[in-house]
Amino acid sequence: MPLSPWLRRGFGGVLVSGVLGVGRVCCCGLVALTERDRGVAPLALKTNFIIRGIAPKPGGLAGFAGGSAGWVGGAVGRATRETRRRVEWGASGDCSGTMGASCARVRGGRRWWVFCAWALILLGAAGCDRGRGTQSEGVADGGVVTVYSGRTEALVSPVIARFTEETGIRVRVQYGETSQLAAMLLEEGTRTPAQVFWSQDAATMGLLAREGRLSRLPEEVLGPVPERFRHREGRWVGVSGRARVLAYHPDRVEVSSLPARLEDLVSEVWRGRLGWAPTNASFQAATAAMLTLSGPEATRAWLEGIHGLSPRAYPSNTPAVLAVHAGEVDAVLTNHYYLHRLQAEHGAAFRVRNHYLRCGEAGSFVSVATVGILEGATGPSRDAAERFVAWLLSTESQEHFALVNHEFPMVSGVAVAEGMPTTEALNAPQVDLAHTESLEGVLRLMRDTRVLR
Amino acid sequence: MWGSVRPAHPWLHGVAVAVGLAMLVPLVWLVVRALQGWELVLSVWGSPGTWSALWRTLSLGIGVGVLAIGLSLPLAWLTHATDLPGRRWFRILFNLPLAVPSYVAGFVVVAVFGPMGWFRSWMGGGPEVYGGFGATLALLYAYPYALLPLQAALSRMDSRGWEAARSLGASPLRAFLTVVFPALRPALAVGFLLVALYVIGDFGAVSLLRYESLSYLIYLRFRSLFERAEAIPLGLLLVAVVFSLLLIRRWIGGRTRLVLSVRGGARPWAEVPLGRWRWPAFGFAVGVVLFGVGLPVGTVGIWLVRGLSHGNVLPPVWEITRNSLLVGVGAALITVFLALAPALVQRFGHRLVARPVWLFCHLGYALPGIVVALSLVFLATAVAMPLYQTFPLLMFAYVVRFLPLGLGSIHEGLQAQDPRLHEAALSLGCTPLQSWRRVVLPGLVPWFVAGWLAVFISTIKELPATLLLSPIGHGALSTRIWSLTEDAFFTAAAPPILLMLLLAGVALLWQPGSRLR
């Protein structure tokens, strides 16, 4: 049975829109490509303008129209054919034998065309939409800065949006896991499109600084941050802090039995009641502080001691704190701000509490999210990057971190959220936050003691 | 082998080889990195921890694979050949668990079967959820990878063999075992392979349930600042696992090539009456849907309702949904079309070309997403910088990751097709290319759609490749869900998870044999 002319016409529409749709995808790629270039070459600018300003809308519309035409053509073609067959074969509805075969083929064929048509309608719709979006973006153009952020979108995007509002500088952010982004930066080398790296922790920054990937920040940016929360050569600076705590359930743990130091946890009282997240970067950084302050023997003894109490290991902090709530364990070593997050989720029913150790040792370690400017950022993008870093340390941003995210501000004089101690009251130990050697040592110790595999 | 009477088109061989070589990128990267530190490779391979992780990986992969085909076979049979009430709806619902990301499945399993889960409090005890039991349960959410090819096979299978067997006096069970089951073996083999490979490459569920498999170790090493190099030998070991699983697939697939469907002559299944088993079967189907769809939707629904009652806000999701949809649709289309060449060569081509290409194509799927993503970062920054962080490269990453999903489905479709059709076309004067275009391919549409579905749903779920290779500022559903659950924004994570299920559900309306539209 030959393909009906209707279907063929539908096919033409699909084909045209298909070509346009593929063109759209390529255009998107080109836009991304031209935007990535920091020094704006005239040719790139021109292509960019053509693609963003003129090409997308007709392309998208044509894709949309072509896809729709394909859809309609296919449907009408099928309807015509059905009618004709009904006329030819009578209304017996007999669908066996050879007739059954043609039925099956028609059904399969229609699904296929309709499917293509739908895909292209979607592509076309995207073409129209994207064209609109990029045009309005180009209005207030104060430059562009590209940021790799190991901090998650939910925590930092409001601050970034305010920055663009204030300065007109557009921020392009690649969110990801801190360690993966660092691996990516090392893999990219000097050709990275990023100017700023925002890390969950200080150790990753320490590694990048050691590899020579970070440039020096200007003094006036560093100024308001205490020295222990920034790199000694000024290659990175702390943005917000998260304190190590023991999160416990008040019904099952007496306040009087809470430890004053991490070492107090090594006691039979806690057998089978503890949880921890040994693969977590903050845990490892705090243990590295213990290694620096107390030496390898004491650290090994502590790790073995806790490990001997058969604690439950969790892959990260959120499930650990949830486990206290669920009653799997009575207390976990974690960061302080998951509790506030989960309280916001569960309301008053979430009865877990934070115990700040405040001992001035590893137990009261504060891990900081840090930011640095990558080596190789020059010219206008370097200025934009510096303004971005300065914005993160402004009072407004610091208040956002403190009051909305429940973190500890790095700049003195900024209020903390209700019911939380001030940054100074945490009594954080005086250690090099990004001391990569001690972190390596801790990882070795954790493998030796079989805490990690 | 069928079709070796005439040599296949050399041009097709060329395309297939090109596709196969492109899929080798992750392996090449692993080997290049391994050669940079050979002593380390030997020391990692020599450590007992590695071998126990390897054993755990293999047992989990094979165990979940067998369970998945054991579950899929009755489900596919019930919805395609029996008078099960509401079977057309079940055809879609049974496939929805595919859209549950594995870390969400992990959360659900802990919430239900964990030490304080309601299952335990209700049963008054139960097996320890952390470890093999929980990991198996959470990864069983991938069973639709086995169900999809089975459904495609059943929808094209000729029921006359079954009817003949029944009319000759065979009991339903005997007729099923001797006539239907052998014909389904290729589909079962593909399903087993896809589930097992998915399991050994998964990270989300095994980390949450503390099952220390190879992929878990690989992720830990990559996340660590100093032990990154140790991930390389582990990745190479995983490649060896892939090879062994491919051998198992050959064994399940069997050597016989039963041809039950002649294109043009297939007859839809007559309904087999279930009799008094009708309602127990219905109960079983409802149970599977409750576990696969009800539990995740219920858990996420609780997050949403509870969070909203405490004043949490929901970020807009329109843009990320659109991004996921577009990239998913595009990547899935490209993947199934690229899968065509290796599948045709596997069926009609020279085995010296077909076998290595087949093998290469499965590598990217079984390796953890992070290995594939980093290998492409390496490749693009080294030789194709202008493509770096653009949509074409992202699409390519998805192709490397998910080609076997399209390939398995299409290959299985080719096997179910009578090769005499192709040969008849050749003898009537068609060139091989013409024969494929006019005879072979049109009969493959259901398998194309099945493959497309599996790739589409996997793509919108894929996390590491999307995180690392997306154009800057391109958010997607999977990355949003990950980042929100990471920081315990469960309320805000609920709409993206539900949307992902919705997208998958809508896509499943295209499924072969579904006549809901």
CSV table of C-alpha atoms in Angstrom, one decimal, chain A residues 105-382:
chain,number,residue,atom,x,y,z
A,105,ARG,CA,1.5,-1.1,9.8
A,106,VAL,CA,-0.7,2.0,9.7
A,107,ARG,CA,-0.9,2.2,13.4
A,108,GLY,CA,2.9,1.8,13.8
A,109,GLY,CA,3.5,4.3,11.1
A,110,ARG,CA,1.2,7.0,12.4
A,111,ARG,CA,2.8,6.7,15.9
A,112,TRP,CA,6.2,7.3,14.4
A,113,TRP,CA,5.2,10.4,12.4
A,114,VAL,CA,3.2,11.9,15.2
A,115,PHE,CA,6.1,11.3,17.6
A,116,CYS,CA,8.6,13.1,15.3
A,117,ALA,CA,6.1,16.0,14.9
A,118,TRP,CA,5.7,16.4,18.6
A,119,ALA,CA,9.5,16.4,19.2
A,120,LEU,CA,9.9,19.1,16.6
A,121,ILE,CA,7.0,21.2,18.0
A,122,LEU,CA,8.8,21.2,21.2
A,123,LEU,CA,12.1,22.1,19.6
A,124,GLY,CA,10.4,24.9,17.8
A,125,ALA,CA,8.7,26.2,20.9
A,126,ALA,CA,12.1,26.3,22.6
A,127,GLY,CA,13.5,28.2,19.7
A,128,CYS,CA,10.9,31.0,20.0
A,129,ASP,CA,11.3,31.1,23.8
A,130,ARG,CA,15.0,31.2,23.9
A,131,GLY,CA,15.1,34.0,21.3
A,132,ARG,CA,12.9,36.2,23.6
A,133,GLY,CA,14.9,35.4,26.7
A,134,THR,CA,18.3,36.4,25.4
A,135,GLN,CA,17.1,39.6,23.9
A,136,SER,CA,15.8,41.0,27.2
A,137,GLU,CA,19.0,39.9,29.0
A,138,GLY,CA,21.1,42.0,26.8
A,139,VAL,CA,19.6,45.3,28.0
A,140,ALA,CA,21.6,46.1,31.1
A,141,ASP,CA,25.0,45.0,30.1
A,142,GLY,CA,27.6,45.7,32.7
A,143,GLY,CA,29.9,42.8,31.8
A,144,VAL,CA,29.9,39.1,32.6
A,145,VAL,CA,31.6,37.0,35.3
A,146,THR,CA,31.6,33.2,35.2
A,147,VAL,CA,31.5,31.4,38.5
A,148,TYR,CA,32.0,27.7,39.4
A,149,SER,CA,30.0,27.2,42.5
A,150,GLY,CA,30.4,24.2,44.8
A,151,ARG,CA,27.7,25.7,47.0
A,152,THR,CA,24.2,24.8,45.9
A,153,GLU,CA,21.8,27.0,44.0
A,154,ALA,CA,19.2,27.1,46.7
A,155,LEU,CA,21.7,28.6,49.1
A,156,VAL,CA,23.5,31.2,47.0
A,157,SER,CA,21.3,32.2,44.0
A,158,PRO,CA,19.5,35.0,45.9
A,159,VAL,CA,22.8,36.7,46.7
A,160,ILE,CA,23.9,36.4,43.1
A,161,ALA,CA,20.7,37.8,41.8
A,162,ARG,CA,21.1,40.8,44.1
A,163,PHE,CA,24.6,41.3,42.8
A,164,THR,CA,23.3,41.5,39.2
A,165,GLU,CA,20.6,44.0,40.3
A,166,GLU,CA,23.1,46.2,42.0
A,167,THR,CA,26.0,46.3,39.5
A,168,GLY,CA,24.4,45.2,36.1
A,169,ILE,CA,27.1,42.5,35.9
A,170,ARG,CA,25.7,39.3,34.6
A,171,VAL,CA,26.8,36.2,36.5
A,172,ARG,CA,27.0,32.8,34.7
A,173,VAL,CA,27.1,30.0,37.3
A,174,GLN,CA,28.0,26.4,36.9
A,175,TYR,CA,26.8,24.6,40.0
A,176,GLY,CA,28.3,21.3,41.0
A,177,GLU,CA,30.0,19.3,43.7
A,178,THR,CA,33.0,21.1,45.0
A,179,SER,CA,35.4,18.3,44.4
A,180,GLN,CA,34.1,17.6,41.0
A,181,LEU,CA,34.4,21.2,40.0
A,182,ALA,CA,37.9,21.3,41.3
A,183,ALA,CA,38.7,18.1,39.3
A,184,MET,CA,37.3,19.9,36.3
A,185,LEU,CA,39.3,23.1,36.9
A,186,LEU,CA,42.5,21.0,37.1
A,187,GLU,CA,41.5,19.1,33.9
A,188,GLU,CA,40.7,22.4,32.1
A,189,GLY,CA,43.9,24.0,33.1
A,190,THR,CA,44.4,27.6,32.0
A,191,ARG,CA,41.7,27.4,29.4
A,192,THR,CA,38.9,27.4,31.9
A,193,PRO,CA,36.0,29.7,31.2
A,194,ALA,CA,35.6,30.5,34.9
A,195,GLN,CA,37.0,33.5,36.7
A,196,VAL,CA,35.7,32.7,40.2
A,197,PHE,CA,35.6,29.5,42.2
A,198,TRP,CA,33.3,29.2,45.2
A,199,SER,CA,34.1,26.2,47.2
A,200,GLN,CA,32.2,24.4,50.1
A,201,ASP,CA,35.4,24.1,52.1
A,202,ALA,CA,38.9,25.5,52.4
A,203,ALA,CA,41.0,22.4,51.7
A,204,THR,CA,40.0,22.3,48.0
A,205,MET,CA,41.1,25.9,47.7
A,206,GLY,CA,44.3,24.9,49.4
A,207,LEU,CA,44.9,22.3,46.8
A,208,LEU,CA,44.1,24.8,43.9
A,209,ALA,CA,46.4,27.3,45.5
A,210,ARG,CA,49.2,24.7,45.8
A,211,GLU,CA,48.7,24.0,42.1
A,212,GLY,CA,49.1,27.7,41.3
A,213,ARG,CA,45.6,28.1,40.0
A,214,LEU,CA,44.5,31.0,42.2
A,215,SER,CA,45.5,34.6,42.0
A,216,ARG,CA,46.0,37.1,44.8
A,217,LEU,CA,42.9,39.0,46.0
A,218,PRO,CA,43.2,42.8,46.6
A,219,GLU,CA,43.8,43.9,50.2
A,220,GLU,CA,40.6,46.0,50.4
A,221,VAL,CA,38.5,42.9,49.6
A,222,LEU,CA,40.3,40.8,52.3
A,223,GLY,CA,40.2,43.5,54.9
A,224,PRO,CA,37.0,42.8,56.8
A,225,VAL,CA,37.7,39.0,57.2
A,226,PRO,CA,39.7,37.8,60.3
A,227,GLU,CA,43.1,36.3,59.4
A,228,ARG,CA,42.3,32.8,60.4
A,229,PHE,CA,39.5,32.6,57.9
A,230,ARG,CA,41.6,33.6,54.9
A,231,HIS,CA,44.7,32.4,53.0
A,232,ARG,CA,47.9,33.8,54.4
A,233,GLU,CA,48.9,35.1,50.9
A,234,GLY,CA,45.4,36.2,50.2
A,235,ARG,CA,44.6,33.7,47.5
A,236,TRP,CA,41.2,32.8,48.9
A,237,VAL,CA,38.9,34.2,51.5
A,238,GLY,CA,36.2,32.7,53.7
A,239,VAL,CA,32.6,33.7,52.9
A,240,SER,CA,30.5,31.9,55.5
A,241,GLY,CA,31.1,29.4,58.2
A,242,ARG,CA,29.6,26.2,59.4
A,243,ALA,CA,30.4,24.9,62.9
A,244,ARG,CA,31.0,21.3,63.8
A,245,VAL,CA,28.4,20.1,66.4
A,246,LEU,CA,27.1,17.1,68.0
A,247,ALA,CA,23.4,16.9,67.0
A,248,TYR,CA,21.4,14.9,69.6
A,249,HIS,CA,17.9,14.0,70.5
A,250,PRO,CA,17.0,15.6,73.9
A,251,ASP,CA,14.6,12.8,74.9
A,252,ARG,CA,17.4,10.2,74.6
A,253,VAL,CA,20.5,12.2,75.7
A,254,GLU,CA,20.9,13.9,79.0
A,255,VAL,CA,22.2,17.4,78.6
A,256,SER,CA,24.7,16.7,81.5
A,257,SER,CA,26.2,13.7,79.6
A,258,LEU,CA,27.1,15.9,76.6
A,259,PRO,CA,30.8,15.9,75.9
A,260,ALA,CA,33.0,18.9,76.4
A,261,ARG,CA,35.6,17.7,74.0
A,262,LEU,CA,35.6,15.2,71.1
A,263,GLU,CA,37.8,12.9,73.1
A,264,ASP,CA,35.0,12.5,75.7
A,265,LEU,CA,32.9,10.7,73.2
A,266,VAL,CA,35.2,7.7,73.4
A,267,SER,CA,33.3,6.1,76.2
A,268,GLU,CA,31.2,2.9,76.6
A,269,VAL,CA,28.2,5.2,77.3
A,270,TRP,CA,28.0,5.9,73.6
A,271,ARG,CA,28.3,2.4,72.3
A,272,GLY,CA,26.0,1.9,69.4
A,273,ARG,CA,24.3,5.3,69.8
A,274,LEU,CA,26.6,7.4,67.6
A,275,GLY,CA,26.4,8.3,64.0
A,276,TRP,CA,29.0,10.1,61.8
A,277,ALA,CA,29.7,10.8,58.1
A,278,PRO,CA,33.4,9.9,57.7
A,279,THR,CA,33.4,10.6,53.9
A,280,ASN,CA,32.2,14.1,54.5
A,281,ALA,CA,34.7,16.9,53.8
A,282,SER,CA,33.8,18.8,56.9
A,283,PHE,CA,34.4,15.8,59.1
A,284,GLN,CA,37.7,15.2,57.5
A,285,ALA,CA,38.7,18.8,57.9
A,286,ALA,CA,37.9,18.8,61.6
A,287,THR,CA,39.9,15.6,62.1
A,288,ALA,CA,42.8,17.3,60.2
A,289,ALA,CA,42.6,20.1,62.8
A,290,MET,CA,42.9,17.4,65.5
A,291,LEU,CA,45.9,16.0,63.8
A,292,THR,CA,47.5,19.5,63.7
A,293,LEU,CA,46.6,20.3,67.3
A,294,SER,CA,47.0,17.0,69.1
A,295,GLY,CA,49.4,15.0,66.9
A,296,PRO,CA,49.0,11.7,65.0
A,297,GLU,CA,48.9,9.3,68.0
A,298,ALA,CA,46.0,11.1,69.7
A,299,THR,CA,44.1,11.3,66.4
A,300,ARG,CA,44.6,7.7,65.6
A,301,ALA,CA,43.5,6.7,69.1
A,302,TRP,CA,40.4,8.9,68.8
A,303,LEU,CA,39.5,7.4,65.4
A,304,GLU,CA,40.0,3.9,66.6
A,305,GLY,CA,38.1,4.6,69.8
A,306,ILE,CA,35.0,5.9,68.0
A,307,HIS,CA,35.3,3.2,65.4
A,308,GLY,CA,35.3,0.7,68.2
A,309,LEU,CA,32.0,1.9,69.5
A,310,SER,CA,30.4,0.7,66.2
A,311,PRO,CA,28.9,4.0,65.1
A,312,ARG,CA,26.6,4.1,62.1
A,313,ALA,CA,28.2,5.7,59.1
A,314,TYR,CA,26.1,7.9,56.9
A,315,PRO,CA,27.0,9.1,53.3
A,316,SER,CA,26.4,12.8,54.2
A,317,ASN,CA,25.1,15.1,56.8
A,318,THR,CA,21.4,15.3,55.9
A,319,PRO,CA,20.7,11.6,56.3
A,320,ALA,CA,22.7,11.6,59.5
A,321,VAL,CA,20.6,14.3,61.1
A,322,LEU,CA,17.4,12.7,59.8
A,323,ALA,CA,18.6,9.4,61.4
A,324,VAL,CA,18.7,11.2,64.8
A,325,HIS,CA,15.2,12.4,64.3
A,326,ALA,CA,14.0,8.9,63.2
A,327,GLY,CA,15.7,7.3,66.2
A,328,GLU,CA,18.3,5.2,64.4
A,329,VAL,CA,21.0,6.8,66.6
A,330,ASP,CA,21.0,9.2,69.5
A,331,ALA,CA,23.6,11.7,68.4
A,332,VAL,CA,25.7,12.4,65.3
A,333,LEU,CA,28.8,14.4,64.5
A,334,THR,CA,27.7,16.9,61.8
A,335,ASN,CA,27.6,20.5,60.7
A,336,HIS,CA,25.2,22.8,62.6
A,337,TYR,CA,23.0,24.2,59.8
A,338,TYR,CA,21.3,21.0,58.7
A,339,LEU,CA,19.3,21.2,61.8
A,340,HIS,CA,17.9,24.6,61.0
A,341,ARG,CA,17.1,23.4,57.5
A,342,LEU,CA,15.3,20.3,58.7
A,343,GLN,CA,13.4,22.3,61.3
A,344,ALA,CA,12.1,24.5,58.6
A,345,GLU,CA,11.0,21.4,56.8
A,346,HIS,CA,9.4,19.5,59.7
A,347,GLY,CA,8.4,22.3,62.0
A,348,ALA,CA,8.4,21.9,65.8
A,349,ALA,CA,8.1,18.1,65.4
A,350,PHE,CA,11.8,18.0,64.6
A,351,ARG,CA,13.2,17.9,68.1
A,352,VAL,CA,16.9,17.4,67.4
A,353,ARG,CA,19.2,19.9,69.1
A,354,ASN,CA,22.8,21.1,68.4
A,355,HIS,CA,25.5,20.9,71.0
A,356,TYR,CA,28.3,23.3,70.3
A,357,LEU,CA,31.5,22.0,72.0
A,358,ARG,CA,33.3,25.4,72.2
A,359,CYS,CA,36.5,23.7,73.4
A,360,GLY,CA,38.9,25.6,71.2
A,361,GLU,CA,40.0,22.3,69.7
A,362,ALA,CA,38.9,20.1,66.8
A,363,GLY,CA,35.5,19.8,68.4
A,364,SER,CA,34.7,23.4,67.8
A,365,PHE,CA,36.1,23.5,64.3
A,366,VAL,CA,34.5,25.9,61.9
A,367,SER,CA,34.7,24.9,58.3
A,368,VAL,CA,34.3,27.8,55.9
A,369,ALA,CA,33.0,28.2,52.4
A,370,THR,CA,35.6,30.0,50.4
A,371,VAL,CA,36.0,32.0,47.3
A,372,GLY,CA,38.9,32.7,45.0
A,373,ILE,CA,39.8,34.3,41.7
A,374,LEU,CA,41.4,32.0,39.2
A,375,GLU,CA,44.8,32.7,37.7
A,376,GLY,CA,44.4,34.0,34.1
A,377,ALA,CA,41.4,36.3,34.7
A,378,THR,CA,42.4,39.7,33.3
A,379,GLY,CA,40.9,42.9,32.1
A,380,PRO,CA,37.2,43.7,32.6
A,381,SER,CA,36.3,40.2,33.7
A,382,ARG,CA,38.9,40.5,36.4
